[in-house]
CSV table of C-alpha atoms in Angstrom, one decimal:
chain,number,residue,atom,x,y,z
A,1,UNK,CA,-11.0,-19.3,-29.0
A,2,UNK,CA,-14.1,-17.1,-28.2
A,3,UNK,CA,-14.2,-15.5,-24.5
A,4,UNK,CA,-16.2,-17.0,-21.8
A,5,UNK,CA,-19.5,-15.3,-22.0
A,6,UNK,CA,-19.4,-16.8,-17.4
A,7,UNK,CA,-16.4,-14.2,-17.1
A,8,UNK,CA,-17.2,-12.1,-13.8
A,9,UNK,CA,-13.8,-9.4,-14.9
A,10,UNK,CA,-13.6,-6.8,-17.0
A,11,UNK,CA,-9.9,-5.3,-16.6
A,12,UNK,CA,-8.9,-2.0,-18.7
A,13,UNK,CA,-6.3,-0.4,-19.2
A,14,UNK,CA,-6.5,3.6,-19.4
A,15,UNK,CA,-4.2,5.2,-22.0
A,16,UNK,CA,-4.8,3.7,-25.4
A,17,UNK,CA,-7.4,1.2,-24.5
A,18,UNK,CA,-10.0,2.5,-22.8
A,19,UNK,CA,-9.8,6.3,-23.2
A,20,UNK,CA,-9.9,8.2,-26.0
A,21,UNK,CA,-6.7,10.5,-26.9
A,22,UNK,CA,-8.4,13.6,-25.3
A,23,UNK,CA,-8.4,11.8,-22.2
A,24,UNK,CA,-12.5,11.0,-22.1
A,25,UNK,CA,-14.5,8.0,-22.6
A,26,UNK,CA,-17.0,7.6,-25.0
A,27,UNK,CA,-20.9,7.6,-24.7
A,28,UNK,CA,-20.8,4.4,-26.2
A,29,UNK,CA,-17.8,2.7,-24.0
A,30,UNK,CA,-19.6,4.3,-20.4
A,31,UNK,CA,-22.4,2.6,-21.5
A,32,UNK,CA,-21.2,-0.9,-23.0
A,33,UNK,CA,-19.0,-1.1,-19.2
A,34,UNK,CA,-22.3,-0.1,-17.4
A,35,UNK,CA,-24.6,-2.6,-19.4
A,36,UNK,CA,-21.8,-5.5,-18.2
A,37,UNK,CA,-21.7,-4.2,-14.7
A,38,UNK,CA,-25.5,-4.3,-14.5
A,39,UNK,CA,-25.4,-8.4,-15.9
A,40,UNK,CA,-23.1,-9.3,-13.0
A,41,UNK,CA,-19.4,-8.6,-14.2
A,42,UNK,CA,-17.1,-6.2,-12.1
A,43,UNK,CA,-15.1,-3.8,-13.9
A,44,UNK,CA,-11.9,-3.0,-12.4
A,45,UNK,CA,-9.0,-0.1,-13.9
A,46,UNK,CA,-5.8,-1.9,-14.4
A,47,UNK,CA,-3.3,1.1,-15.7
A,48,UNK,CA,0.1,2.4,-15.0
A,49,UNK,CA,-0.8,5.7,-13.8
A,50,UNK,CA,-0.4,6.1,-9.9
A,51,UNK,CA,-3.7,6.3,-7.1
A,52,UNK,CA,-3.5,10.2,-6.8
A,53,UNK,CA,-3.7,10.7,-11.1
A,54,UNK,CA,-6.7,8.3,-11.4
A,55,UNK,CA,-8.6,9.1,-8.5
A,56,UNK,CA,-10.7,12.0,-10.6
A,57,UNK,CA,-11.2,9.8,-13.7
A,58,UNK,CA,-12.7,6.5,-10.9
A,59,UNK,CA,-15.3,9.5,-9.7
A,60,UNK,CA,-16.1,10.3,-13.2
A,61,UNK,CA,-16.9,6.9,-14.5
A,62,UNK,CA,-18.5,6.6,-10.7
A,63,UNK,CA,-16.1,3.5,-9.9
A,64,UNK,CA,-16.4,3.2,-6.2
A,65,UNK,CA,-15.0,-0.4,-6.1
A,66,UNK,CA,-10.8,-1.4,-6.4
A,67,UNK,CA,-8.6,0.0,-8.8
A,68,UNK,CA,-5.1,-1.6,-9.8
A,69,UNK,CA,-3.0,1.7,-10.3
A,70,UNK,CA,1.1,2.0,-10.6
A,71,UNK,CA,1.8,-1.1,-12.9
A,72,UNK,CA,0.3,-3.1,-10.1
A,73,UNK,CA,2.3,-2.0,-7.6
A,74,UNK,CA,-1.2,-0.3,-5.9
A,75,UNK,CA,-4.5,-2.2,-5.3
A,76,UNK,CA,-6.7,1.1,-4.1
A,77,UNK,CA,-9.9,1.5,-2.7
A,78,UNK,CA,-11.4,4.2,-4.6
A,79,UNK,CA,-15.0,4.3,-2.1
A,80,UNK,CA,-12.7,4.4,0.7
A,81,UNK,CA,-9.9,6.3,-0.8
A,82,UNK,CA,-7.0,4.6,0.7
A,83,UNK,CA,-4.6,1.7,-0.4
A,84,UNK,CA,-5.2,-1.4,0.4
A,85,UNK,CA,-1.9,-2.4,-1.0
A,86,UNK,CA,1.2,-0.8,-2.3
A,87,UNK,CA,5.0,-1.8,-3.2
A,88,UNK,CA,7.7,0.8,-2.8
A,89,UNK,CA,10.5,1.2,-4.9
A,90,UNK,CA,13.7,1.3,-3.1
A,91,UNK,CA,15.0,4.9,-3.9
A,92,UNK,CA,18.9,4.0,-3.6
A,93,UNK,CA,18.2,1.2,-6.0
A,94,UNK,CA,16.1,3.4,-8.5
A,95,UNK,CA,19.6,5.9,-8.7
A,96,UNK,CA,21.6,2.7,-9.0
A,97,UNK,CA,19.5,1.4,-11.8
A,98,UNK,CA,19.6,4.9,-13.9
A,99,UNK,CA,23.2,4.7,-13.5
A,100,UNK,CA,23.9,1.4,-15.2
A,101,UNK,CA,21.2,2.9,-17.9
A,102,UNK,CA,23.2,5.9,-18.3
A,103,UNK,CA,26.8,4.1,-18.6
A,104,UNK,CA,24.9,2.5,-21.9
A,105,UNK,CA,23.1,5.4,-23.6
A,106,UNK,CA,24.0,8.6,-22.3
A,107,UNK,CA,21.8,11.3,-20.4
A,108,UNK,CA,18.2,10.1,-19.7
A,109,UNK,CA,15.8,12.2,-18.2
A,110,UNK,CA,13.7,11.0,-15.1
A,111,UNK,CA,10.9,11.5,-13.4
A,112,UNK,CA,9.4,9.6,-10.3
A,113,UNK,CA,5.6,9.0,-8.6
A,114,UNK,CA,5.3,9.4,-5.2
A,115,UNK,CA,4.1,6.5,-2.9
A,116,UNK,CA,0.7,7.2,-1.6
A,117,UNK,CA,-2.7,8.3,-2.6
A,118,UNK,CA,-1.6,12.0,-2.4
A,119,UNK,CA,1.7,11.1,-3.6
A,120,UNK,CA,3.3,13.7,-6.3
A,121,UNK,CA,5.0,13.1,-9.5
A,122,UNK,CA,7.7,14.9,-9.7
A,123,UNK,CA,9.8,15.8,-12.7
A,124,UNK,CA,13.6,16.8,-13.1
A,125,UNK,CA,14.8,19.5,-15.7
A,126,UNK,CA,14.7,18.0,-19.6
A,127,UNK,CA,11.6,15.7,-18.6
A,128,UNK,CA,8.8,16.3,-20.8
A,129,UNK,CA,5.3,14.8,-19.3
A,130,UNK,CA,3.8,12.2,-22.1
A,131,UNK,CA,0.7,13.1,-20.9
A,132,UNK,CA,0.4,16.9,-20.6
A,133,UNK,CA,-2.8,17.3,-19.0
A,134,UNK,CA,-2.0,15.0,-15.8
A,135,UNK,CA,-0.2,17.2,-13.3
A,136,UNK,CA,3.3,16.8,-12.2
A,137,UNK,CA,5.8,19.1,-10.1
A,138,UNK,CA,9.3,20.0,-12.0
A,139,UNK,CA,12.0,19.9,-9.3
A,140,UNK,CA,16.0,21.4,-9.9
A,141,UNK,CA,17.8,18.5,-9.8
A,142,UNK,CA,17.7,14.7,-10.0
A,143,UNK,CA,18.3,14.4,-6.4
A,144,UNK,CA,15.6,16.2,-5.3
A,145,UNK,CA,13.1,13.4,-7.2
A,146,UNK,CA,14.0,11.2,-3.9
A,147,UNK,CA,12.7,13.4,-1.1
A,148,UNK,CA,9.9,10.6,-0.6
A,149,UNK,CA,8.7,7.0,-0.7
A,150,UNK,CA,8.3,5.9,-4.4
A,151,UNK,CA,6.3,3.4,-6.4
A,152,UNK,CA,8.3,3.9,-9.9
A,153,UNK,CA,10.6,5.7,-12.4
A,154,UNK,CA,9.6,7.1,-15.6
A,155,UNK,CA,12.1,7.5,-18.5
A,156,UNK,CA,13.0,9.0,-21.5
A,157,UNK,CA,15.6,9.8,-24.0
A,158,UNK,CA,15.6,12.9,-26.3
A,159,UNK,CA,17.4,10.5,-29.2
A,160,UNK,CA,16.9,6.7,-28.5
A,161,UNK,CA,13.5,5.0,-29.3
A,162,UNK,CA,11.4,3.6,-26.5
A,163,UNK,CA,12.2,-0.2,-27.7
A,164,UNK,CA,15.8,0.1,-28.3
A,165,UNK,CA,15.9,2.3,-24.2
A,166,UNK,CA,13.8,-0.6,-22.9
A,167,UNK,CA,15.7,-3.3,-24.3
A,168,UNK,CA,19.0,-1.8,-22.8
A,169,UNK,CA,17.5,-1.1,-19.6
A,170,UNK,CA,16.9,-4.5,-19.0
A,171,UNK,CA,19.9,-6.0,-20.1
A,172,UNK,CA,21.7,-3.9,-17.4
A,173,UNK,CA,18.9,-3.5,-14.8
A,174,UNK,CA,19.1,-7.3,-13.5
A,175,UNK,CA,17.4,-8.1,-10.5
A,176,UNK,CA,17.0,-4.0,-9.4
A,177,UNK,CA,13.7,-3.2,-10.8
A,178,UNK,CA,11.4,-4.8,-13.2
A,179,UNK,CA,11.5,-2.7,-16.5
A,180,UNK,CA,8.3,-1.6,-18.5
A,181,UNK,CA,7.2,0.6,-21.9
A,182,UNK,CA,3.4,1.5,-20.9
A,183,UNK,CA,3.0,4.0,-24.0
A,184,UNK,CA,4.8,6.4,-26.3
A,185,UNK,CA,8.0,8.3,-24.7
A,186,UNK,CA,7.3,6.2,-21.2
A,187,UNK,CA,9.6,3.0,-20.2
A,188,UNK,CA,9.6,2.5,-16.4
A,189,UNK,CA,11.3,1.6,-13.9
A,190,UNK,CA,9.2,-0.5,-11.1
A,191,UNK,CA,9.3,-2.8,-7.9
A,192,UNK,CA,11.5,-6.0,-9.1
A,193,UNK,CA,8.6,-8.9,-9.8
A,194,UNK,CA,5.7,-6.4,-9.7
A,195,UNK,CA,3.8,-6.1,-12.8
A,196,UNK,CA,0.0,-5.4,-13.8
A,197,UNK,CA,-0.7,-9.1,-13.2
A,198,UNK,CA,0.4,-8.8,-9.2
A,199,UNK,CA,-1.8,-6.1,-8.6
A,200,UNK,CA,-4.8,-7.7,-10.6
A,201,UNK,CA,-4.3,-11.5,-8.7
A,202,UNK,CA,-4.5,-9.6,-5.0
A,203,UNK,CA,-7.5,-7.6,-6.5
A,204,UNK,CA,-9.3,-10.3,-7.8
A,205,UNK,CA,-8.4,-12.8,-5.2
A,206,UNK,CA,-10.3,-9.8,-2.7
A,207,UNK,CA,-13.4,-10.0,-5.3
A,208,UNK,CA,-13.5,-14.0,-5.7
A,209,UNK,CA,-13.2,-13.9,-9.1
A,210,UNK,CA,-10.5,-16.8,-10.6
A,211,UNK,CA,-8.2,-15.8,-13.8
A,212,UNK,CA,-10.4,-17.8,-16.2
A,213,UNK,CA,-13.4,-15.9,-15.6
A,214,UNK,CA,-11.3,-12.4,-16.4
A,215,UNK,CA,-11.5,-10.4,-19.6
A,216,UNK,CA,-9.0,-7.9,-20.4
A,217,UNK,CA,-8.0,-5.1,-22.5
A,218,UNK,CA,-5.0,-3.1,-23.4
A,219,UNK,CA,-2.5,-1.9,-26.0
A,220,UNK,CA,1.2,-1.9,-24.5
A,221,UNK,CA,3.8,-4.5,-23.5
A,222,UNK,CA,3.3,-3.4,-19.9
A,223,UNK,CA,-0.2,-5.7,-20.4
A,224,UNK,CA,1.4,-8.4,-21.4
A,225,UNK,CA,1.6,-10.3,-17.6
A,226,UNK,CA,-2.0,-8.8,-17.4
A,227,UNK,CA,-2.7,-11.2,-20.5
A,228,UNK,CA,-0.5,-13.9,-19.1
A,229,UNK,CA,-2.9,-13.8,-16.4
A,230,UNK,CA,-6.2,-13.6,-17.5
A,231,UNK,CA,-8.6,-16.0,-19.4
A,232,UNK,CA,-8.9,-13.8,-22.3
A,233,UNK,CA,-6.9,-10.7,-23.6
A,234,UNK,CA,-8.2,-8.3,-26.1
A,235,UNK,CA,-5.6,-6.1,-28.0
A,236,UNK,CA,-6.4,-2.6,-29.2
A,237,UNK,CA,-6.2,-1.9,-33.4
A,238,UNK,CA,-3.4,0.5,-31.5
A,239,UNK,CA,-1.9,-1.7,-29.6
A,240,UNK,CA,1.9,-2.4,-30.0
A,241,UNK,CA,3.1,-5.9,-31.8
A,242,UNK,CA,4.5,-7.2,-28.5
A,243,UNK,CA,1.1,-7.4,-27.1
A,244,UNK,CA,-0.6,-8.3,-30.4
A,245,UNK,CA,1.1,-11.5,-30.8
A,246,UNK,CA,0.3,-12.6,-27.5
A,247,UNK,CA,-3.8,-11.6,-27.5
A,248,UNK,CA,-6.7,-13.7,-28.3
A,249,UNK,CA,-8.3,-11.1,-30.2
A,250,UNK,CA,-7.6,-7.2,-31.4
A,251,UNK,CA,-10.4,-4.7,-31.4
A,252,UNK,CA,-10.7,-1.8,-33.0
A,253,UNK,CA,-9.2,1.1,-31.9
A,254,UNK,CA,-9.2,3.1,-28.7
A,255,UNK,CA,-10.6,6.3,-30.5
A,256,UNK,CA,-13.3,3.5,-32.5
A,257,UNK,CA,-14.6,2.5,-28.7
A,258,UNK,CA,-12.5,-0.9,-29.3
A,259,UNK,CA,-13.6,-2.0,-25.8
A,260,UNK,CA,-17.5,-1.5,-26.2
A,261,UNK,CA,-17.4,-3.3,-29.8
A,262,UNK,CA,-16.2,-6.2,-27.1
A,263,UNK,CA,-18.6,-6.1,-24.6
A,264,UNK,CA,-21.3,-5.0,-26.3
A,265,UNK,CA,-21.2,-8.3,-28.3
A,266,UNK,CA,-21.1,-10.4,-25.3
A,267,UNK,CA,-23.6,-8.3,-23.7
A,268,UNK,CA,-25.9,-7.4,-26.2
A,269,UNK,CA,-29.0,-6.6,-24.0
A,270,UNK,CA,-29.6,-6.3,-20.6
């Protein structure tokens, strides 16, 4: 099945699919996005990283439109720089969630993102950031990661693999929180029912845009619903099997512009 060359959605994930390693995108993907934008399609951000940490990469790419950030617990407004729509994760839940985790493998190490679009992520001791060069405040104790409204619950383990931690965590999770893995070294802890998939319906429903005219892109389970979703799903040469099996097509690599080989074949001139 080829995609539909009416669709009116592009919807990218960040880390893996649509930037590079070094955080960037390419020459060749800015331009691919912006050739598709001018023949009609929107392009909207669909990634797990909260409002405050994507806000400078939206001005960059000079996205001014919606944004789905926080595994689609946020639908933000980057032009007006507020939230149209956000889910909280109920903080007494969250510590009762790690607990069950923590009865099955030992000491994890947590972090949590703020609610909000100035919202902090904060990190307790033994927490190493996946991604170094987004910024994050270390705090002395667990306890202290619930002094505000939250949105989610990143994990990690020094010794058991992100499949094996994910797996657990949602055989003992239940109806607490829906479980994620978005990347290497990150399984989450979200909103129960919220995935990449609610955000993306309320943001499209906004825009007018039905599922079968959306395209998207990505290279982690967490994209699966977002696949589920849309007409047509696109997998990374990067991307994890889970998501593999379930997409229509895999593209090259993030770091071989995987997303503009896409587009630039369905938009091959202005």
């Amino acid at each position: 099945m080829a995609p539909s060359p009416a669709y009116a959605l592009i919807a990218t994930d960040l880390d893996g699919t649509l930037l590079r390693g070094d955080d960037t995108v390419s020459d060749r993907s800015r331009a691919a996005l912006a050739r598709a934008v001018r023949a009609g399609a929107r392009h909207l951000v669909v990634t797990g990283r909260p409002a405050p940490r994507v806000r400078p990469l939206l001005a960059d790419l000079g996205c001014r439109g919606l944004a789905v950030c926080g595994q689609g617990a946020q639908v933000y407004d980057a032009g007006a720089d507020r939230l149209l729509w956000s889910v909280r994760l109920d903080r007494e839940l969250a510590e009762t969630a790690l607990g069950k985790i923590e009865a099955e493998v030992g000491q994890v190490y947590a972090a949590v993102d703020q609610d909000g679009v100035d919202g902090l992520t904060l990190i307790e001791p033994g927490y190493l950031m996946p991604h170094p060069t987004l910024p994050a405040v270390r705090v002395g104790r667990r306890d202290d990661l619930w002094c505000a409204p939250i949105s989610k619950v990143l994990l990690r383990h020094a010794t058991v693999p992100d499949d094996e931690l994910a797996a657990i965590a949602r055989s003992v999770v239940g109806s607490l929180a829906t479980v994620t893995m978005s990347g290497p070294g990150t399984v989450e802890l979200q909103p129960c029912g919220v995935t990449k998939a609610t955000g993306l319906a309320l943001a499209a429903q906004r825009l007018g845009i039905a599922a079968e005219r959306a395209l998207a892109f990505g290279d982690m389970p967490n994209d699966i619903p977002m696949f589920d979703w849309a007409g047509y799903g696109v997998a990374m040469a990067n991307a994890h099997a889970e998501l593999k099996a379930v997409a229509h097509e895999v593209t090259t690599s993030n770091e071989d512009d995987g997303v503009a080989v896409v587009l630039e074949r369905l938009f091959p001139t202005d």
